[in-house]
mmCIF file of C-alpha atoms in Angstrom:
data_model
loop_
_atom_site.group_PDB
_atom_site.id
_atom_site.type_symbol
_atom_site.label_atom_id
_atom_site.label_comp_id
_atom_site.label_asym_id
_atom_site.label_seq_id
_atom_site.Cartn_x
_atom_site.Cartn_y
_atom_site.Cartn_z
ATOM 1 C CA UNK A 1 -41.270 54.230 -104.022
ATOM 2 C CA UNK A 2 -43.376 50.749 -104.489
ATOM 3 C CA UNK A 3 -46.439 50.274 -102.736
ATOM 4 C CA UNK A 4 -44.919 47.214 -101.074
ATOM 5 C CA UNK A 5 -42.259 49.173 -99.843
ATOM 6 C CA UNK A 6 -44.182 51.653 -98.491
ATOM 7 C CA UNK A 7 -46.628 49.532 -96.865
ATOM 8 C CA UNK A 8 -43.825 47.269 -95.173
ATOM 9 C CA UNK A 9 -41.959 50.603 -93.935
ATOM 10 C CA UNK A 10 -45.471 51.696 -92.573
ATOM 11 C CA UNK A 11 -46.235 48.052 -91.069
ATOM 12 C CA UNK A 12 -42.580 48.584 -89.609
ATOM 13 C CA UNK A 13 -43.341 51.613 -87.888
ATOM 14 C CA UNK A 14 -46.673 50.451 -86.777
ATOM 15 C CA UNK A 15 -44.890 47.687 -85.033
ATOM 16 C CA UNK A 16 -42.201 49.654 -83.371
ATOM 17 C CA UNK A 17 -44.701 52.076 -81.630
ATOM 18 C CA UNK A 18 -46.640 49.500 -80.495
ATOM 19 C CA UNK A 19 -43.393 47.537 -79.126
ATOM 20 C CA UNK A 20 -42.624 51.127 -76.983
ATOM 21 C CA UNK A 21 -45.835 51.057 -75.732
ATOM 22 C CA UNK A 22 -45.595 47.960 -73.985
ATOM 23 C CA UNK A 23 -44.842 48.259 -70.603
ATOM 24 C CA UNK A 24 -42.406 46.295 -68.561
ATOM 25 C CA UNK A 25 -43.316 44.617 -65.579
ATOM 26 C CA UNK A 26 -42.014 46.631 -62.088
ATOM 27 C CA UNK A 27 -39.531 44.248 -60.427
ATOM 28 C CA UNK A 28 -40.583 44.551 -57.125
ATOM 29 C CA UNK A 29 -43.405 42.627 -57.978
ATOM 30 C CA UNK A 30 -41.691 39.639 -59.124
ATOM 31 C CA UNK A 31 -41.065 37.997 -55.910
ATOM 32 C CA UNK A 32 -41.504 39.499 -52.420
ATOM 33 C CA UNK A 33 -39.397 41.103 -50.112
ATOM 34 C CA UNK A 34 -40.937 39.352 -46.563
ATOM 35 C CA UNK A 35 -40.799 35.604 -45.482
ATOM 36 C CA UNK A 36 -38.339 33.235 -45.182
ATOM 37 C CA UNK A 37 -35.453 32.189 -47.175
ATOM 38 C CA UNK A 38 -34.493 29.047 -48.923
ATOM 39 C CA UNK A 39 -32.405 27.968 -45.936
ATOM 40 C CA UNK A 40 -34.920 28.577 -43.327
ATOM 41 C CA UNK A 41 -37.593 26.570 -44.727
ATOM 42 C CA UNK A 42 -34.980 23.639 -45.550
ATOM 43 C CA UNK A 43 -33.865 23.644 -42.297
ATOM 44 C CA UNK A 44 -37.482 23.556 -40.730
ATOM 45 C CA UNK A 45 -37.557 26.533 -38.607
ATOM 46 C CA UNK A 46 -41.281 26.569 -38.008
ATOM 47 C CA UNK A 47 -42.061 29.625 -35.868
ATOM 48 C CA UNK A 48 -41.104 31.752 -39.126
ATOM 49 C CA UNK A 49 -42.308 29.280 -41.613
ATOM 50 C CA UNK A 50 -45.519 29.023 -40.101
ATOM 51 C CA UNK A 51 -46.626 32.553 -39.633
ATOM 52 C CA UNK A 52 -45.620 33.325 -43.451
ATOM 53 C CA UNK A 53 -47.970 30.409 -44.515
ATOM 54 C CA UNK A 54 -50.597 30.614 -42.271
ATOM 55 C CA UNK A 55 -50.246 29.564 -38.800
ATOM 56 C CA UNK A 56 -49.097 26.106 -39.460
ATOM 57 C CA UNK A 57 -52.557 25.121 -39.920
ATOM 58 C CA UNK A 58 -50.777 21.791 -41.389
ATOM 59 C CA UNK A 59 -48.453 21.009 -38.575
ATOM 60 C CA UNK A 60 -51.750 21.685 -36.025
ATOM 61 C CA UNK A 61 -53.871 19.660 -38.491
ATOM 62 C CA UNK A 62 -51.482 16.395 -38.203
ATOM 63 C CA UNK A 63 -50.804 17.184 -34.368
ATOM 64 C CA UNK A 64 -46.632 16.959 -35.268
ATOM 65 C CA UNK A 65 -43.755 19.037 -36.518
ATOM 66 C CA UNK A 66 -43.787 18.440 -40.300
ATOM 67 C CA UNK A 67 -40.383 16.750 -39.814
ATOM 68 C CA UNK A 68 -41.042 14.456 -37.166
ATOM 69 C CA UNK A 69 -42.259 11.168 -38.782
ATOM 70 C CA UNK A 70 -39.941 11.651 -41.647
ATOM 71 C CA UNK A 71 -37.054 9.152 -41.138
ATOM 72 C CA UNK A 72 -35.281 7.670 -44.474
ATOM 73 C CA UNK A 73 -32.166 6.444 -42.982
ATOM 74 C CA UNK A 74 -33.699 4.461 -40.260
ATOM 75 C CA UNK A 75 -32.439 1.207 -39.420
ATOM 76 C CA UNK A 76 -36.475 -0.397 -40.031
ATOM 77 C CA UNK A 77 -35.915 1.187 -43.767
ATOM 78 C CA UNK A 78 -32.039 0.107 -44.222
ATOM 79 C CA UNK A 79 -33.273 -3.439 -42.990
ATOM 80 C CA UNK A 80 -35.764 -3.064 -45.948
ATOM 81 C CA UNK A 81 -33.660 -2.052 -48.527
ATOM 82 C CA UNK A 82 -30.877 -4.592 -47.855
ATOM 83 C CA UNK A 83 -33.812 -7.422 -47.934
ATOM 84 C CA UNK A 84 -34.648 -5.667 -51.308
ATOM 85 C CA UNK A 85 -31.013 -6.007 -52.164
ATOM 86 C CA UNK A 86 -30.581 -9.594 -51.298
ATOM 87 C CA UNK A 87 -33.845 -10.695 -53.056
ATOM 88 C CA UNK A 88 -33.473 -9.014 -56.260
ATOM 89 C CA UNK A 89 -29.649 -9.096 -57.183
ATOM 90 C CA UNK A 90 -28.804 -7.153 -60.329
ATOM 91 C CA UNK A 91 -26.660 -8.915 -63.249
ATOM 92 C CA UNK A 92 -23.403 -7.276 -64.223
ATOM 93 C CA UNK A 93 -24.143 -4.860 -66.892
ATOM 94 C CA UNK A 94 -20.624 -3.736 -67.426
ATOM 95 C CA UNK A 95 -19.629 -0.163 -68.916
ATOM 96 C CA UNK A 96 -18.382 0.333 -72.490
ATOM 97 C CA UNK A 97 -15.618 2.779 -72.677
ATOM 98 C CA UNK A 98 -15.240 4.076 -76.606
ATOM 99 C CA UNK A 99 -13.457 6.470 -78.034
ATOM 100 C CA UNK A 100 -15.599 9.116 -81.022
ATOM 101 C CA UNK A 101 -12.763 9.792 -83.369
ATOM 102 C CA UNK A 102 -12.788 13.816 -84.024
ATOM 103 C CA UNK A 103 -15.369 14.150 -87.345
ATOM 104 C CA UNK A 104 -17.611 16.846 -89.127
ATOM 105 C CA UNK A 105 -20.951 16.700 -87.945
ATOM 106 C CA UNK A 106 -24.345 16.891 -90.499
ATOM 107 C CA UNK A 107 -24.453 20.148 -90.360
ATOM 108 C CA UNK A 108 -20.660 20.236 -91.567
ATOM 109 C CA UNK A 109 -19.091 21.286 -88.054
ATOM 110 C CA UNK A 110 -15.847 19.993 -86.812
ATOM 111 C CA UNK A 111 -16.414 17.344 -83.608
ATOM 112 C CA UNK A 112 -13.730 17.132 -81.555
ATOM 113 C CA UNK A 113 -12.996 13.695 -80.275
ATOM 114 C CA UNK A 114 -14.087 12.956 -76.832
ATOM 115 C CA UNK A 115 -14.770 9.385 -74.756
ATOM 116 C CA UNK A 116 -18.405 7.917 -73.984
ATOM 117 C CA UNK A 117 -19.513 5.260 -71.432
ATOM 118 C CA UNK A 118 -22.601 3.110 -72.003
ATOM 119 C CA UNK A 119 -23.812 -0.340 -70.718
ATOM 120 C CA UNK A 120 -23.314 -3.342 -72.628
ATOM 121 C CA UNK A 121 -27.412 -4.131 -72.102
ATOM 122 C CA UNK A 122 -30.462 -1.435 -72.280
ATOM 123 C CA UNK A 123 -31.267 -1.891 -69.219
ATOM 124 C CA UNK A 124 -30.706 -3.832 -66.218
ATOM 125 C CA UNK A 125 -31.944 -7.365 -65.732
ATOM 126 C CA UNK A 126 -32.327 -8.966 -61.734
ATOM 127 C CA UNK A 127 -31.246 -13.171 -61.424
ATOM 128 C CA UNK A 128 -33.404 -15.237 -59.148
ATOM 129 C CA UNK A 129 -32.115 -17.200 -56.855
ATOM 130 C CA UNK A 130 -31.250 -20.472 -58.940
ATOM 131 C CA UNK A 131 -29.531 -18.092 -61.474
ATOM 132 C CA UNK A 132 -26.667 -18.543 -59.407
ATOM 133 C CA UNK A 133 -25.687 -14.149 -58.902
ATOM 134 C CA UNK A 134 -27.329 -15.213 -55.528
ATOM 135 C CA UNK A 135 -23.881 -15.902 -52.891
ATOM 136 C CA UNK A 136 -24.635 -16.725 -49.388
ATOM 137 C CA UNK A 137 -24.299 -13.516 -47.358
#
């Protein structure tokens, strides 16, 4: 026997001990048995919610349900947005539908063919109003 190979089987045996001596961690302490589940803080169910996380020191802090001034589809916002909408009108960017012809790739792997979709500009651009994208609404 070499010395290298005897050294690299030693180094090799070295490393498996060491690998059995590492212990796994106990899966009961990767995440907890108590409090509530994904639904029940989604769906805002405080009384639970708030005596897992401590009282609901934030809800008493604000003096309101965490869910109470929360309101995205109100029709102040909607009024907003469709300001937003009529201000800034976007320019067409229409879609380019191609077709990759089946190929070998680089690393010399068959491609199937398959279709793509991308927009005829990077990005999209907004008109003002003299533009003319602006119609009377």
């Amino acid at each position: 026997m070499t010395p290298f190979f005897r050294m690299s089987l030693l180094a090799l045996f070295a490393a498996s001990l060491a690998a059995c001596s590492v212990t796994q961690p106990s899966s009961d302490k990767l995440l907890p048995d108590a409090g509530p589940t994904t639904a029940e803080l989604i769906s805002g169910q405080k009384s639970r919610v708030s005596a897992y996380f401590g009282n609901g020191v934030q809800a008493d802090y604000l003096g309101m349900p965490l869910t109470e001034g929360y309101a995205p589809n109100s029709s102040y916002s909607l009024a907003h947005v469709n300001e937003l909408r009529r201000d800034f009108r976007k320019v067409p960017n229409p879609e380019i539908v191609a077709y990759v012809f089946p190929h070998i790739s680089d690393g010399e792997l068959p491609v199937p063919g398959y279709f793509t979709m991308f927009h005829l500009y990077e990005r999209d651009h907004f008109a003002l109003e003299q533009e003319g994208y602006h119609a009377a609404d």
